[in-house]
PDB file of C-alpha atoms in Angstrom:
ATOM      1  CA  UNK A  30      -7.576  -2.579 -28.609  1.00 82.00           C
ATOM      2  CA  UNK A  31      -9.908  -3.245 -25.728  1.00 90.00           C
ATOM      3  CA  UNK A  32      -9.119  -0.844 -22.880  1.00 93.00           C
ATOM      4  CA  UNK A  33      -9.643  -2.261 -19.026  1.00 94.00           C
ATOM      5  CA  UNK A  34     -10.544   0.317 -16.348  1.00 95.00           C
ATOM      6  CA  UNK A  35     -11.552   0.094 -12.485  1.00 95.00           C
ATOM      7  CA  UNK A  36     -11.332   1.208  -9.009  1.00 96.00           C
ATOM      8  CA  UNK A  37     -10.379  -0.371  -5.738  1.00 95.00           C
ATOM      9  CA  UNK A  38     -11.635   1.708  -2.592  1.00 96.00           C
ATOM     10  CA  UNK A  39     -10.798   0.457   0.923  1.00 96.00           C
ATOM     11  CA  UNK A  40     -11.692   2.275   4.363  1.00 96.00           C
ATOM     12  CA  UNK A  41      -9.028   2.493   6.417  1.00 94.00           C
ATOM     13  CA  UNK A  42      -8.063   3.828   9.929  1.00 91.00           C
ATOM     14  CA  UNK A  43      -4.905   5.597   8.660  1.00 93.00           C
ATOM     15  CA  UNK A  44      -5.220   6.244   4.652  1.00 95.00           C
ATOM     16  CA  UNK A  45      -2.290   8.935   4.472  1.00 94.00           C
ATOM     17  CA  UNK A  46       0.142   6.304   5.916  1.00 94.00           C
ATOM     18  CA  UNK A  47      -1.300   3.225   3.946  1.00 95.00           C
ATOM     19  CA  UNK A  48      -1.291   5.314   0.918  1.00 94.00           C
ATOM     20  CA  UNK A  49       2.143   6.172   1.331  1.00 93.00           C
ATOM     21  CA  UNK A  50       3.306   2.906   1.502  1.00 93.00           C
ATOM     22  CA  UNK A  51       1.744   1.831  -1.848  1.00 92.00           C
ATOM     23  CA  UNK A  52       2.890   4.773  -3.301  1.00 88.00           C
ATOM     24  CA  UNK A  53       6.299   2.990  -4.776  1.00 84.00           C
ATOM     25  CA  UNK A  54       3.785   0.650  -6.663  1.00 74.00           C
ATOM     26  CA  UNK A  55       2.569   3.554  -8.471  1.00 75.00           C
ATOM     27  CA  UNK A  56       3.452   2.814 -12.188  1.00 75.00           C
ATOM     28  CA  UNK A  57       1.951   2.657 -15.645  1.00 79.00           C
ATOM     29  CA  UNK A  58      -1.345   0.481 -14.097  1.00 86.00           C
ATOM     30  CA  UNK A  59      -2.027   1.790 -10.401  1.00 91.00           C
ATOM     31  CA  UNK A  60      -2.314   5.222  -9.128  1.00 91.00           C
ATOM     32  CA  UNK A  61      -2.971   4.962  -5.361  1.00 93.00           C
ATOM     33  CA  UNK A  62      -4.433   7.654  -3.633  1.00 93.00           C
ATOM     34  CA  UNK A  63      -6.048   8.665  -0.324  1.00 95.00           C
ATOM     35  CA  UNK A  64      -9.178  10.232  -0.390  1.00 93.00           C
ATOM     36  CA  UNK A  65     -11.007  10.795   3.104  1.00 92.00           C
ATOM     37  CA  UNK A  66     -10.684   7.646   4.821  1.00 94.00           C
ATOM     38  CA  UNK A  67     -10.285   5.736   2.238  1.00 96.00           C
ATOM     39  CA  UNK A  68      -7.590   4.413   0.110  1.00 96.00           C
ATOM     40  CA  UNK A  69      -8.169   4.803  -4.043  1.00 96.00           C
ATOM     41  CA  UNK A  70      -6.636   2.592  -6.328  1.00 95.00           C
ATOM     42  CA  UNK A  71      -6.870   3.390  -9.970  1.00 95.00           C
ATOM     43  CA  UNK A  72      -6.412   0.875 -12.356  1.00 94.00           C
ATOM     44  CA  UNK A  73      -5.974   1.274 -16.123  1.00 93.00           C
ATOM     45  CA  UNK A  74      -4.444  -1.000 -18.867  1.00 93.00           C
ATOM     46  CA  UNK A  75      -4.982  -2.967 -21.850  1.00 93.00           C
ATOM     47  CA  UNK A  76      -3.554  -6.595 -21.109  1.00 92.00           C
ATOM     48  CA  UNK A  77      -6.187  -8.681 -18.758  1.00 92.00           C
ATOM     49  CA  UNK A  78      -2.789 -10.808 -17.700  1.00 93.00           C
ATOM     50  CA  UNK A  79      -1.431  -7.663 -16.307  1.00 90.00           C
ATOM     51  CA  UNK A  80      -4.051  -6.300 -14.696  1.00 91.00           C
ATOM     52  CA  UNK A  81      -4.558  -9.614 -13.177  1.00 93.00           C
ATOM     53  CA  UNK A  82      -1.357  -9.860 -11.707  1.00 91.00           C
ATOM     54  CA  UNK A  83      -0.708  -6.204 -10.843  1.00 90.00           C
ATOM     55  CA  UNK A  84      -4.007  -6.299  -8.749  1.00 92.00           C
ATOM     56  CA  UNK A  85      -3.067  -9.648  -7.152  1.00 93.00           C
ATOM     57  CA  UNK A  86       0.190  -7.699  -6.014  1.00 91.00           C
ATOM     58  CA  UNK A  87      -1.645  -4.539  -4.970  1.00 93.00           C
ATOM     59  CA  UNK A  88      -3.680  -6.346  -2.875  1.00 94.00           C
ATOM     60  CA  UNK A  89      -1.420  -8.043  -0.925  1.00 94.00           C
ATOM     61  CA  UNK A  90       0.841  -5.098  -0.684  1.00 94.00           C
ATOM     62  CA  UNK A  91      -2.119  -3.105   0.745  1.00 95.00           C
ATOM     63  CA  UNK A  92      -2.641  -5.822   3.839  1.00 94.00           C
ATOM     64  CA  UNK A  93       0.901  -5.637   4.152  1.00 94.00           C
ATOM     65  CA  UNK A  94       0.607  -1.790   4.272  1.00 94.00           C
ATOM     66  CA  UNK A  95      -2.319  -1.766   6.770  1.00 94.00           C
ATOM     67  CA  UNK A  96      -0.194  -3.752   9.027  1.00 93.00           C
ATOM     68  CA  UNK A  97       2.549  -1.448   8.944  1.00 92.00           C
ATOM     69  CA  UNK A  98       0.997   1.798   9.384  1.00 93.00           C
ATOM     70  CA  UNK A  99      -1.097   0.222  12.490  1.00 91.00           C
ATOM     71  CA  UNK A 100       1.970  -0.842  14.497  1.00 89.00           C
ATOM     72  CA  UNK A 101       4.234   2.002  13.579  1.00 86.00           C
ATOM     73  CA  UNK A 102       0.957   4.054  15.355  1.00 83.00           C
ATOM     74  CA  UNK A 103       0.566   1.408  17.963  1.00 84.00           C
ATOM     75  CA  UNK A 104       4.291   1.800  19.058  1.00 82.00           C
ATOM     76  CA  UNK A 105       3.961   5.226  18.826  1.00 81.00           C
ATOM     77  CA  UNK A 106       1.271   5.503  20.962  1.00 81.00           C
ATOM     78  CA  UNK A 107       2.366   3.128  23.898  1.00 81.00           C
ATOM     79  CA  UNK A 108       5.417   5.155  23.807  1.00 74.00           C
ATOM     80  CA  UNK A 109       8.014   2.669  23.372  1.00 56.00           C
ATOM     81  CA  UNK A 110      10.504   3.918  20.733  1.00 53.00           C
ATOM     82  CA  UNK A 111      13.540   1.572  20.263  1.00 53.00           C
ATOM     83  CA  UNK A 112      12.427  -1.274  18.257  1.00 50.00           C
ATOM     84  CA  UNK A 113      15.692  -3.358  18.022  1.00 48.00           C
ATOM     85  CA  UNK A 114      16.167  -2.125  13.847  1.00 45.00           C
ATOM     86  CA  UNK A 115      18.587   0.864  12.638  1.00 46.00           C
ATOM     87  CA  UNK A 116      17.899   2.400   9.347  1.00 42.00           C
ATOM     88  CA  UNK A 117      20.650   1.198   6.862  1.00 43.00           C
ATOM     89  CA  UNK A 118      21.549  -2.137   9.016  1.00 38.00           C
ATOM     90  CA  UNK A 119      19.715  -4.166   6.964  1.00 39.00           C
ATOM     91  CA  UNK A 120      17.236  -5.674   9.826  1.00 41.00           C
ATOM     92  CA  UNK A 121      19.760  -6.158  12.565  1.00 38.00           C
ATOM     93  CA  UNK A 122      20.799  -3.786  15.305  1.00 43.00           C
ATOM     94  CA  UNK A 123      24.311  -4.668  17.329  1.00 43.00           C
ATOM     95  CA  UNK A 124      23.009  -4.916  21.284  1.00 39.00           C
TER      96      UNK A 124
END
């Protein structure tokens, strides 16, 4: 059995936070890490298919991350801390 092995390394502003967010993705293919100011993503697995589509996922999870962690900071920087969604209400907030 042929085994498939590789590394994704991205630079990013916020790594800890971006890495955190991936980190639910973490299972038997991808270990995400952050190293520096960088985000590692280990891959590992034996089915090409899977690999495929678990990196097509990661990736768009990681943009998806990346915009996340840079508004949470940019709203936390300007100050402004209502942003018209409770935890646990689904989205919506009663006003």
């Amino acid at each position: 059995m042929i085994r498939i092995e590789g590394t994704i390394e991205t630079p990013h502003s916020l790594p800890g936070c971006v890495a955190a967010a991936l980190e639910p993705d973490n299972l038997t293919l991808i270990r995400t890490t952050a190293i520096e100011e960088r985000v590692r993503a280990e891959i590992d697995g034996t089915r090409l298919r899977s690999i495929i589509a678990s990196v097509d996922d990661y990736l768009m999870n990681l943009a998806i991350a990346e915009d996340v962690c840079s508004a949470a900071t940019r709203r936390r920087q300007s100050g402004s801390e209502k942003s018209g969604v409770e935890s646990g209400s689904n989205g919506l907030k009663n006003r």
